[in-house]
mmCIF file of C-alpha atoms and ligand atoms in Angstrom:
data_model
loop_
_atom_site.group_PDB
_atom_site.id
_atom_site.type_symbol
_atom_site.label_atom_id
_atom_site.label_comp_id
_atom_site.label_asym_id
_atom_site.label_seq_id
_atom_site.Cartn_x
_atom_site.Cartn_y
_atom_site.Cartn_z
ATOM 1 C CA MET O 42 -3.633 -36.520 -19.900
ATOM 2 C CA PRO O 43 -1.666 -33.846 -21.844
ATOM 3 C CA LYS O 44 -1.480 -30.492 -20.097
ATOM 4 C CA PRO O 45 -3.555 -27.846 -21.960
ATOM 5 C CA ARG O 46 -1.362 -24.982 -23.123
ATOM 6 C CA ALA O 47 -1.900 -21.373 -22.043
ATOM 7 C CA LYS O 48 -4.580 -19.849 -24.253
ATOM 8 C CA LEU O 49 -4.267 -16.280 -25.578
ATOM 9 C CA ALA O 50 -7.282 -14.252 -26.658
ATOM 10 C CA LYS O 51 -7.502 -10.545 -27.417
ATOM 11 C CA ILE O 52 -10.184 -8.550 -25.663
ATOM 12 C CA GLY O 53 -11.137 -4.883 -25.896
ATOM 13 C CA PRO O 54 -9.796 -2.113 -23.655
ATOM 14 C CA THR O 55 -11.390 -1.919 -20.207
ATOM 15 C CA LYS O 56 -12.174 1.192 -18.159
ATOM 16 C CA SER O 57 -10.801 -0.479 -15.052
ATOM 17 C CA GLY O 58 -7.251 -0.851 -16.291
ATOM 18 C CA ALA O 59 -7.499 -4.672 -16.513
ATOM 19 C CA ALA O 60 -5.199 -6.497 -18.924
ATOM 20 C CA ARG O 61 -6.151 -6.359 -22.616
ATOM 21 C CA THR O 62 -4.934 -9.868 -23.289
ATOM 22 C CA LYS O 63 -6.515 -12.906 -21.629
ATOM 23 C CA THR O 64 -4.175 -15.722 -20.638
ATOM 24 C CA VAL O 65 -5.315 -18.862 -18.879
ATOM 25 C CA LEU O 66 -2.830 -19.335 -16.037
ATOM 26 C CA PHE O 67 -4.574 -22.125 -14.112
ATOM 27 C CA ASP O 68 -6.866 -24.982 -15.144
ATOM 28 C CA ARG O 69 -8.498 -25.377 -11.758
ATOM 29 C CA VAL O 70 -8.397 -22.889 -8.907
ATOM 30 C CA ALA O 71 -9.667 -23.767 -5.425
ATOM 31 C CA PHE O 72 -10.650 -21.065 -2.954
ATOM 32 C CA ILE O 73 -10.844 -22.086 0.678
ATOM 33 C CA GLY O 74 -13.016 -19.198 1.851
ATOM 34 C CA ILE O 75 -15.234 -17.328 -0.599
ATOM 35 C CA GLY O 76 -15.935 -14.123 1.283
ATOM 36 C CA LEU O 77 -15.046 -10.556 0.307
ATOM 37 C CA ILE O 78 -11.462 -11.354 -0.726
ATOM 38 C CA GLY O 79 -11.921 -14.881 -2.129
ATOM 39 C CA ALA O 80 -14.980 -13.850 -4.156
ATOM 40 C CA SER O 81 -13.311 -10.646 -5.408
ATOM 41 C CA MET O 82 -10.285 -12.653 -6.522
ATOM 42 C CA ALA O 83 -12.491 -15.218 -8.279
ATOM 43 C CA LEU O 84 -14.347 -12.418 -10.098
ATOM 44 C CA ALA O 85 -11.082 -10.631 -10.998
ATOM 45 C CA MET O 86 -9.719 -13.941 -12.325
ATOM 46 C CA ARG O 87 -12.841 -14.409 -14.425
ATOM 47 C CA ARG O 88 -12.554 -10.837 -15.732
ATOM 48 C CA ALA O 89 -8.987 -11.534 -16.874
ATOM 49 C CA GLY O 90 -9.741 -15.109 -18.009
ATOM 50 C CA LEU O 91 -7.067 -16.595 -15.738
ATOM 51 C CA ALA O 92 -8.831 -19.821 -14.683
ATOM 52 C CA ARG O 93 -10.710 -22.515 -16.597
ATOM 53 C CA SER O 94 -12.719 -23.567 -13.545
ATOM 54 C CA ILE O 95 -13.097 -22.261 -10.007
ATOM 55 C CA VAL O 96 -14.209 -24.257 -6.973
ATOM 56 C CA GLY O 97 -15.061 -22.634 -3.640
ATOM 57 C CA CYS O 98 -15.007 -24.152 -0.161
ATOM 58 C CA ALA O 99 -16.994 -22.713 2.763
ATOM 59 C CA ARG O 100 -18.611 -24.218 5.845
ATOM 60 C CA ARG O 101 -22.094 -22.768 5.582
ATOM 61 C CA PRO O 102 -24.584 -23.838 2.863
ATOM 62 C CA LYS O 103 -25.740 -20.189 2.563
ATOM 63 C CA THR O 104 -22.203 -19.038 1.649
ATOM 64 C CA ARG O 105 -21.843 -21.766 -0.970
ATOM 65 C CA LYS O 106 -25.312 -21.124 -2.425
ATOM 66 C CA THR O 107 -24.664 -17.367 -2.711
ATOM 67 C CA ALA O 108 -21.250 -17.875 -4.345
ATOM 68 C CA LEU O 109 -22.793 -20.282 -6.878
ATOM 69 C CA SER O 110 -25.824 -18.111 -7.628
ATOM 70 C CA LEU O 111 -23.655 -15.012 -8.177
ATOM 71 C CA GLY O 112 -21.406 -16.943 -10.575
ATOM 72 C CA VAL O 113 -18.381 -16.450 -8.326
ATOM 73 C CA VAL O 114 -17.554 -20.174 -8.439
ATOM 74 C CA ASP O 115 -18.411 -23.062 -10.776
ATOM 75 C CA GLU O 116 -18.594 -25.595 -7.935
ATOM 76 C CA ALA O 117 -18.906 -25.312 -4.171
ATOM 77 C CA THR O 118 -18.169 -27.775 -1.412
ATOM 78 C CA ALA O 119 -17.700 -27.914 2.353
ATOM 79 C CA ASP O 120 -14.984 -30.555 1.985
ATOM 80 C CA TYR O 121 -11.377 -29.303 1.907
ATOM 81 C CA ALA O 122 -10.075 -32.442 0.163
ATOM 82 C CA ASP O 123 -12.743 -32.293 -2.578
ATOM 83 C CA ALA O 124 -11.960 -28.618 -3.161
ATOM 84 C CA VAL O 125 -8.193 -28.923 -3.602
ATOM 85 C CA THR O 126 -8.019 -32.264 -5.401
ATOM 86 C CA GLY O 127 -6.727 -31.619 -8.918
ATOM 87 C CA ALA O 128 -6.344 -27.859 -8.336
ATOM 88 C CA ASP O 129 -3.211 -26.225 -9.698
ATOM 89 C CA LEU O 130 -3.790 -23.150 -7.532
ATOM 90 C CA VAL O 131 -5.175 -23.201 -3.980
ATOM 91 C CA VAL O 132 -6.009 -19.844 -2.367
ATOM 92 C CA ILE O 133 -6.553 -19.832 1.395
ATOM 93 C CA ALA O 134 -8.881 -16.865 1.994
ATOM 94 C CA THR O 135 -10.242 -17.458 5.494
ATOM 95 C CA PRO O 136 -9.489 -15.616 8.792
ATOM 96 C CA VAL O 137 -5.764 -16.031 9.522
ATOM 97 C CA GLY O 138 -6.353 -18.042 12.715
ATOM 98 C CA THR O 139 -7.743 -20.911 10.598
ATOM 99 C CA ASN O 140 -4.918 -21.092 8.057
ATOM 100 C CA GLY O 141 -2.698 -23.625 9.866
ATOM 101 C CA MET O 142 -5.594 -26.013 10.447
ATOM 102 C CA ILE O 143 -6.670 -25.699 6.797
ATOM 103 C CA ALA O 144 -3.109 -26.260 5.496
ATOM 104 C CA LYS O 145 -2.907 -29.430 7.600
ATOM 105 C CA ALA O 146 -6.273 -30.654 6.293
ATOM 106 C CA ILE O 147 -5.430 -30.107 2.592
ATOM 107 C CA SER O 148 -1.793 -31.206 2.743
ATOM 108 C CA ALA O 149 -2.270 -34.842 1.664
ATOM 109 C CA HIS O 150 -4.622 -33.879 -1.192
ATOM 110 C CA LEU O 151 -2.506 -31.264 -2.966
ATOM 111 C CA LYS O 152 -1.501 -32.007 -6.555
ATOM 112 C CA PRO O 153 2.277 -32.228 -7.145
ATOM 113 C CA GLY O 154 3.447 -28.966 -8.709
ATOM 114 C CA ALA O 155 0.436 -27.024 -7.380
ATOM 115 C CA ILE O 156 0.832 -23.541 -5.893
ATOM 116 C CA VAL O 157 -0.713 -22.680 -2.530
ATOM 117 C CA THR O 158 -1.160 -18.999 -1.740
ATOM 118 C CA ASP O 159 -3.070 -17.010 0.867
ATOM 119 C CA VAL O 160 -4.400 -13.490 1.367
ATOM 120 C CA GLY O 161 -3.915 -13.082 5.116
ATOM 121 C CA SER O 162 -3.490 -9.611 6.590
ATOM 122 C CA VAL O 163 -0.660 -10.957 8.792
ATOM 123 C CA LYS O 164 2.272 -12.740 7.215
ATOM 124 C CA GLN O 165 4.843 -14.136 9.688
ATOM 125 C CA ALA O 166 2.255 -16.069 11.737
ATOM 126 C CA VAL O 167 0.646 -17.424 8.555
ATOM 127 C CA VAL O 168 4.027 -18.517 7.177
ATOM 128 C CA ASP O 169 4.804 -20.247 10.500
ATOM 129 C CA ALA O 170 1.418 -21.985 10.585
ATOM 130 C CA VAL O 171 1.109 -23.006 6.918
ATOM 131 C CA ALA O 172 4.637 -23.704 5.605
ATOM 132 C CA PRO O 173 5.254 -26.870 7.713
ATOM 133 C CA HIS O 174 2.218 -28.537 6.069
ATOM 134 C CA ILE O 175 3.212 -27.823 2.455
ATOM 135 C CA PRO O 176 4.475 -31.094 0.963
ATOM 136 C CA LYS O 177 7.620 -31.345 -1.153
ATOM 137 C CA GLY O 178 6.892 -30.503 -4.783
ATOM 138 C CA VAL O 179 4.106 -28.044 -3.875
ATOM 139 C CA HIS O 180 4.943 -24.314 -3.827
ATOM 140 C CA PHE O 181 3.806 -21.862 -1.153
ATOM 141 C CA VAL O 182 3.669 -18.160 -2.083
ATOM 142 C CA PRO O 183 2.268 -16.069 0.806
ATOM 143 C CA ALA O 184 0.455 -12.914 -0.311
ATOM 144 C CA HIS O 185 -1.585 -10.007 1.043
ATOM 145 C CA PRO O 186 -3.723 -7.744 -1.147
ATOM 146 C CA ILE O 187 -3.872 -4.283 0.435
ATOM 147 C CA ALA O 188 -7.473 -3.749 -0.572
ATOM 148 C CA GLY O 189 -10.734 -4.320 1.202
ATOM 149 C CA THR O 190 -13.961 -2.954 2.557
ATOM 150 C CA GLU O 191 -15.821 -3.373 5.844
ATOM 151 C CA HIS O 192 -18.223 -5.850 4.163
ATOM 152 C CA SER O 193 -18.003 -9.646 4.323
ATOM 153 C CA GLY O 194 -19.222 -12.687 2.428
ATOM 154 C CA PRO O 195 -19.381 -13.615 -1.272
ATOM 155 C CA GLU O 196 -22.075 -10.994 -1.931
ATOM 156 C CA ALA O 197 -19.556 -8.281 -0.989
ATOM 157 C CA GLY O 198 -17.050 -9.365 -3.674
ATOM 158 C CA PHE O 199 -16.371 -7.336 -6.818
ATOM 159 C CA ALA O 200 -13.836 -7.762 -9.627
ATOM 160 C CA GLU O 201 -12.420 -4.222 -9.398
ATOM 161 C CA LEU O 202 -11.385 -4.452 -5.728
ATOM 162 C CA PHE O 203 -7.685 -4.873 -6.513
ATOM 163 C CA ASP O 204 -7.354 -2.427 -9.406
ATOM 164 C CA ARG O 205 -4.279 -0.211 -8.872
ATOM 165 C CA ARG O 206 -3.978 -1.469 -5.241
ATOM 166 C CA TRP O 207 -0.828 -3.141 -3.953
ATOM 167 C CA THR O 208 -0.470 -6.839 -3.298
ATOM 168 C CA ILE O 209 2.534 -7.751 -1.152
ATOM 169 C CA LEU O 210 4.188 -11.147 -1.683
ATOM 170 C CA THR O 211 6.356 -12.568 1.110
ATOM 171 C CA PRO O 212 8.032 -15.603 -0.506
ATOM 172 C CA LEU O 213 10.195 -17.793 1.726
ATOM 173 C CA PRO O 214 13.862 -18.339 0.869
ATOM 174 C CA ARG O 215 12.944 -21.825 -0.391
ATOM 175 C CA THR O 216 9.918 -20.705 -2.458
ATOM 176 C CA SER O 217 10.428 -21.412 -6.170
ATOM 177 C CA PRO O 218 11.068 -18.107 -7.997
ATOM 178 C CA LYS O 219 8.983 -19.464 -10.895
ATOM 179 C CA ALA O 220 5.962 -19.978 -8.606
ATOM 180 C CA THR O 221 6.425 -16.493 -7.096
ATOM 181 C CA ALA O 222 6.636 -14.973 -10.592
ATOM 182 C CA LYS O 223 3.427 -16.776 -11.603
ATOM 183 C CA ILE O 224 1.531 -15.441 -8.583
ATOM 184 C CA ALA O 225 2.901 -11.931 -9.252
ATOM 185 C CA ASP O 226 1.738 -12.253 -12.874
ATOM 186 C CA MET O 227 -1.707 -13.398 -11.686
ATOM 187 C CA TRP O 228 -2.085 -10.356 -9.387
ATOM 188 C CA ARG O 229 -0.953 -7.928 -12.112
ATOM 189 C CA LYS O 230 -3.483 -9.461 -14.514
ATOM 190 C CA MET O 231 -6.133 -8.956 -11.794
ATOM 191 C CA GLY O 232 -5.293 -5.223 -11.859
ATOM 192 C CA ALA O 233 -2.950 -4.976 -8.849
ATOM 193 C CA ASN O 234 0.548 -3.573 -8.359
ATOM 194 C CA VAL O 235 2.902 -6.137 -6.828
ATOM 195 C CA ALA O 236 5.783 -5.785 -4.337
ATOM 196 C CA ASN O 237 7.888 -8.299 -2.381
ATOM 197 C CA MET O 238 8.710 -7.953 1.338
ATOM 198 C CA GLN O 239 10.038 -9.951 4.257
ATOM 199 C CA PRO O 240 7.080 -11.247 6.329
ATOM 200 C CA GLU O 241 8.116 -9.513 9.572
ATOM 201 C CA HIS O 242 8.648 -6.211 7.743
ATOM 202 C CA HIS O 243 5.190 -6.560 6.180
ATOM 203 C CA ASP O 244 3.699 -7.078 9.654
ATOM 204 C CA MET O 245 5.340 -3.906 11.011
ATOM 205 C CA VAL O 246 4.210 -1.792 8.023
ATOM 206 C CA LEU O 247 0.654 -3.105 8.264
ATOM 207 C CA ALA O 248 0.595 -2.612 12.045
ATOM 208 C CA ILE O 249 0.853 1.146 11.474
ATOM 209 C CA THR O 250 -1.120 1.502 8.220
ATOM 210 C CA SER O 251 -3.994 -0.818 9.006
ATOM 211 C CA HIS O 252 -4.002 -2.602 12.353
ATOM 212 C CA LEU O 253 -3.514 0.445 14.614
ATOM 213 C CA PRO O 254 -6.171 2.516 12.753
ATOM 214 C CA HIS O 255 -8.636 -0.354 13.196
ATOM 215 C CA LEU O 256 -7.770 -0.615 16.891
ATOM 216 C CA ILE O 257 -8.335 3.123 17.329
ATOM 217 C CA ALA O 258 -11.655 2.936 15.464
ATOM 218 C CA TYR O 259 -12.864 -0.041 17.512
ATOM 219 C CA THR O 260 -11.834 1.779 20.711
ATOM 220 C CA ILE O 261 -13.433 5.154 19.880
ATOM 221 C CA VAL O 262 -16.700 3.557 18.807
ATOM 222 C CA GLY O 263 -16.542 1.370 21.936
ATOM 223 C CA THR O 264 -16.102 4.503 24.088
ATOM 224 C CA ALA O 265 -19.188 6.035 22.447
ATOM 225 C CA ALA O 266 -21.131 2.801 22.924
ATOM 226 C CA ASP O 267 -20.329 2.884 26.656
ATOM 227 C CA LEU O 268 -21.702 6.421 27.061
ATOM 228 C CA GLY O 269 -24.951 6.503 28.953
ATOM 229 C CA GLY O 270 -28.493 7.515 27.922
ATOM 230 C CA ASP O 271 -29.028 10.804 26.070
ATOM 231 C CA LEU O 272 -25.355 11.381 25.307
ATOM 232 C CA LYS O 273 -25.132 8.063 23.445
ATOM 233 C CA GLN O 274 -28.279 8.853 21.432
ATOM 234 C CA GLU O 275 -26.867 12.261 20.509
ATOM 235 C CA VAL O 276 -23.558 10.793 19.377
ATOM 236 C CA ILE O 277 -25.483 8.632 16.907
ATOM 237 C CA LYS O 278 -27.863 11.409 15.851
ATOM 238 C CA TYR O 279 -25.268 14.139 15.341
ATOM 239 C CA SER O 280 -22.304 11.978 14.337
ATOM 240 C CA ALA O 281 -19.999 14.230 12.348
ATOM 241 C CA SER O 282 -17.888 12.805 9.545
ATOM 242 C CA GLY O 283 -14.937 12.006 11.837
ATOM 243 C CA PHE O 284 -16.946 9.648 14.056
ATOM 244 C CA ARG O 285 -18.922 8.329 11.077
ATOM 245 C CA ASP O 286 -15.674 7.289 9.353
ATOM 246 C CA PHE O 287 -14.570 5.466 12.504
ATOM 247 C CA THR O 288 -17.892 3.596 12.714
ATOM 248 C CA ARG O 289 -17.399 2.367 9.137
ATOM 249 C CA ILE O 290 -13.978 0.927 10.004
ATOM 250 C CA ALA O 291 -15.277 -0.449 13.320
ATOM 251 C CA ALA O 292 -18.003 -2.341 11.433
ATOM 252 C CA SER O 293 -15.310 -4.661 9.966
ATOM 253 C CA ASP O 294 -15.617 -8.399 10.565
ATOM 254 C CA PRO O 295 -14.969 -9.190 14.278
ATOM 255 C CA ILE O 296 -13.529 -12.682 13.665
ATOM 256 C CA MET O 297 -11.100 -11.504 10.994
ATOM 257 C CA TRP O 298 -9.878 -8.652 13.207
ATOM 258 C CA ARG O 299 -9.687 -10.787 16.339
ATOM 259 C CA ASP O 300 -7.342 -13.095 14.405
ATOM 260 C CA ILE O 301 -5.237 -10.205 13.062
ATOM 261 C CA PHE O 302 -4.564 -8.824 16.556
ATOM 262 C CA LEU O 303 -3.869 -12.274 17.992
ATOM 263 C CA ASN O 304 -1.437 -13.053 15.169
ATOM 264 C CA ASN O 305 0.425 -9.726 14.920
ATOM 265 C CA ARG O 306 0.749 -8.993 18.630
ATOM 266 C CA ASP O 307 4.413 -7.940 18.762
ATOM 267 C CA ALA O 308 4.252 -5.424 15.910
ATOM 268 C CA VAL O 309 0.907 -4.009 17.068
ATOM 269 C CA LEU O 310 2.138 -3.614 20.659
ATOM 270 C CA GLU O 311 5.302 -1.845 19.473
ATOM 271 C CA ILE O 312 3.396 0.597 17.273
ATOM 272 C CA LEU O 313 0.780 1.078 20.010
ATOM 273 C CA GLN O 314 3.548 2.031 22.462
ATOM 274 C CA ARG O 315 4.848 4.718 20.080
ATOM 275 C CA PHE O 316 1.330 5.966 19.425
ATOM 276 C CA THR O 317 0.584 6.191 23.153
ATOM 277 C CA GLU O 318 3.736 8.317 23.639
ATOM 278 C CA ASP O 319 2.703 10.614 20.761
ATOM 279 C CA LEU O 320 -0.814 10.899 22.169
ATOM 280 C CA THR O 321 0.574 11.863 25.574
ATOM 281 C CA ALA O 322 2.712 14.536 23.874
ATOM 282 C CA MET O 323 -0.410 15.920 22.158
ATOM 283 C CA GLN O 324 -2.219 15.921 25.509
ATOM 284 C CA ARG O 325 0.567 18.123 26.908
ATOM 285 C CA VAL O 326 0.453 20.455 23.896
ATOM 286 C CA ILE O 327 -3.307 20.963 24.338
ATOM 287 C CA ARG O 328 -2.962 21.476 28.129
ATOM 288 C CA LYS O 329 -0.309 24.150 27.481
ATOM 289 C CA ALA O 330 -2.516 25.688 24.743
ATOM 290 C CA ASP O 331 0.528 25.525 22.442
ATOM 291 C CA ALA O 332 -1.073 26.809 19.200
ATOM 292 C CA LYS O 333 2.193 26.687 17.233
ATOM 293 C CA ALA O 334 2.844 23.015 18.108
ATOM 294 C CA LEU O 335 -0.708 22.039 17.174
ATOM 295 C CA GLU O 336 -0.506 23.850 13.842
ATOM 296 C CA GLU O 337 2.899 22.345 13.042
ATOM 297 C CA SER O 338 1.743 18.837 13.867
ATOM 298 C CA PHE O 339 -1.441 19.097 11.762
ATOM 299 C CA THR O 340 0.464 20.610 8.820
ATOM 300 C CA ARG O 341 2.963 17.739 8.853
ATOM 301 C CA THR O 342 0.180 15.144 8.791
ATOM 302 C CA ARG O 343 -1.603 16.909 5.937
ATOM 303 C CA ALA O 344 1.473 16.267 3.776
ATOM 304 C CA ILE O 345 1.074 12.498 4.315
ATOM 305 C CA ARG O 346 -2.476 12.672 2.921
ATOM 306 C CA CYS O 347 -1.194 14.616 -0.120
ATOM 307 C CA GLY O 348 1.442 11.904 -0.656
ATOM 308 C CA ILE O 349 -1.240 9.176 -0.614
ATOM 309 C CA ILE O 350 -3.333 11.102 -3.151
ATOM 310 C CA GLU O 351 -0.294 11.624 -5.396
ATOM 311 C CA ALA O 352 0.468 7.879 -5.195
ATOM 312 C CA LYS O 353 -3.149 7.266 -6.349
ATOM 313 C CA GLN O 354 -3.912 5.192 -3.220
ATOM 314 C CA ALA O 355 -6.568 7.562 -1.801
HETATM 315 P P1 LIG U 520 -15.037 -12.905 4.868
HETATM 316 O O1 LIG U 520 -15.725 -12.040 3.877
HETATM 317 O O2 LIG U 520 -15.593 -13.029 6.241
HETATM 318 O O3 LIG U 520 -14.926 -14.370 4.229
HETATM 319 C C1 LIG U 520 -14.381 -15.463 4.892
HETATM 320 C C2 LIG U 520 -14.751 -16.712 4.113
HETATM 321 O O4 LIG U 520 -14.124 -17.830 4.701
HETATM 322 C C3 LIG U 520 -16.233 -17.024 4.059
HETATM 323 O O5 LIG U 520 -16.541 -17.567 2.809
HETATM 324 C C4 LIG U 520 -16.404 -18.095 5.144
HETATM 325 O O6 LIG U 520 -17.554 -18.854 4.836
HETATM 326 C C5 LIG U 520 -15.095 -18.845 4.969
HETATM 327 N N1 LIG U 520 -14.577 -19.544 6.137
HETATM 328 C C6 LIG U 520 -14.351 -19.050 7.371
HETATM 329 N N2 LIG U 520 -13.793 -19.984 8.157
HETATM 330 C C7 LIG U 520 -13.646 -21.084 7.376
HETATM 331 C C8 LIG U 520 -13.138 -22.384 7.604
HETATM 332 N N3 LIG U 520 -12.662 -22.739 8.784
HETATM 333 N N4 LIG U 520 -13.139 -23.266 6.566
HETATM 334 C C9 LIG U 520 -13.633 -22.920 5.348
HETATM 335 N N5 LIG U 520 -14.132 -21.704 5.080
HETATM 336 C C10 LIG U 520 -14.143 -20.813 6.095
HETATM 337 O O7 LIG U 520 -13.508 -12.505 5.064
HETATM 338 P P2 LIG U 520 -12.540 -11.720 4.054
HETATM 339 O O8 LIG U 520 -12.685 -10.254 4.287
HETATM 340 O O9 LIG U 520 -12.688 -12.267 2.685
HETATM 341 O O10 LIG U 520 -11.119 -12.110 4.704
HETATM 342 C C11 LIG U 520 -10.471 -13.312 4.360
HETATM 343 C C12 LIG U 520 -8.981 -13.138 4.556
HETATM 344 O O11 LIG U 520 -8.540 -12.029 3.793
HETATM 345 C C13 LIG U 520 -8.538 -12.882 5.994
HETATM 346 O O12 LIG U 520 -7.404 -13.648 6.263
HETATM 347 C C14 LIG U 520 -8.150 -11.415 6.010
HETATM 348 O O13 LIG U 520 -7.095 -11.168 6.918
HETATM 349 C C15 LIG U 520 -7.725 -11.192 4.579
HETATM 350 N N6 LIG U 520 -7.891 -9.818 4.082
HETATM 351 C C16 LIG U 520 -9.059 -9.149 4.334
HETATM 352 C C17 LIG U 520 -9.224 -7.859 3.853
HETATM 353 C C18 LIG U 520 -10.494 -7.071 4.129
HETATM 354 O O14 LIG U 520 -10.494 -5.844 4.033
HETATM 355 N N7 LIG U 520 -11.598 -7.731 4.451
HETATM 356 C C19 LIG U 520 -8.206 -7.253 3.093
HETATM 357 C C20 LIG U 520 -7.044 -7.984 2.804
HETATM 358 C C21 LIG U 520 -6.909 -9.269 3.311
HETATM 359 P P3 LIG U 520 -18.294 -19.754 5.950
HETATM 360 O O15 LIG U 520 -18.499 -18.872 7.140
HETATM 361 O O16 LIG U 520 -19.535 -20.198 5.280
HETATM 362 O O17 LIG U 520 -17.344 -20.882 6.209
#
C-alpha cells in the first residue's frame, strides 16, 4: 500500500501557543499506558493533528472505557501486540518499572521503521531495560516531558499539559538522528520546548528538581500522619499553605513514585546526602540563633524562584 504523504492544513491562531499549521506526522500511534501523560499526549497530538489514528493499551477495562468515552483514543485494547501492530509510533507511558517487560512483549510485533519512545521520569534505567529489546530497523528515542500533576488516569489528561514546558530527549549514540528530529518536532508541535541530554545527566538533574522534593513531601506528610490524636487532627484543620503544598505533592501516584526511586537510586542517594549535610548546617544556624546566616540563606533561595518565574516555568 502506498504511504500517505504528510498532510498540511492551516488552522487559526490558538491561545495556548499550539502550532498554527497541522501536519500529520504518524498514521497510527499506539500508547501503552493511557493515564495522565499518555492521555495528555494523545489529546495534544489531536489538537495539533499529528496522528491519523490513536490506539491505547491498558490493563483495566475501566481505563480503556474512560479513554474511549473521552475521545482520547480511537481504539483500546489490553493486548500489547494488537496495540503496536502497524503503529509507526509507539509511546510507552506506564510506570518505569514496567518498561522493560513491555518492550520485551512488543518487540516481535513492531513495524520495521517504527519509532518507539517513552515518557519515563528516569532515563538511564529505562534505556538499559528497553534498548536491548528494540529490533534492528526500529528506532528508540527516550524522552521525558517535565510536566505533570498529582492526578492519574485518562480522566486527568489535558491537551495543554506540555505547553511551554520542557521535554528532554536522551537519544542513544546509535539512535537515528532522523528519528530523534521527528520526535523533537512532534513535541514542539504539542507545545513543548525540547532539549537533549545524556541519560545519566538527566537523572542527576531530575533527582534535585523533582525526586528529592517528592521524597521530602512524602516524608513530611508521613511525619504528620504519624502524629498522635489531637495534634494530627489540628495539623489537618489548620494546615497552612506550606504543609498544604506538600500534601498535594505527596498525593502523587504511589506506584509511579515507587518505581522512580527504585530506578534512580544512585542519583537520589547522592543528592540526599548533600541535602542532609545542608539540613544539618541549617540546624546549627538555628541552634546558634545566627540571624544573619538565616537571612542570607533565604535571600539566596529567593533568587532561584525569581529565575524560574523569569524563565516562565513557574
Ligand atoms: P498514570 O496516570 O497512573 O497512568 C499509567 C497508565 O499506564 C494507566 O493507563 C494504566 O492503566 C497503565 N498501565 C500501568 N501498568 C501497565 C502495564 N503493565 N501494561 C499496560 N498498561 C499499564 O501515570 P502517568 O502519570 O501517566 O505516568 C506514566 C509515566 O509518565 C511514568 O513513567 C512516569 O514516570 C512518567 N511521567 C509522569 C509525570 C507525572 O507528573 N505524572 C510527569 C512526567 C513523566 P491500567 O492501570 O488500566 O493498566
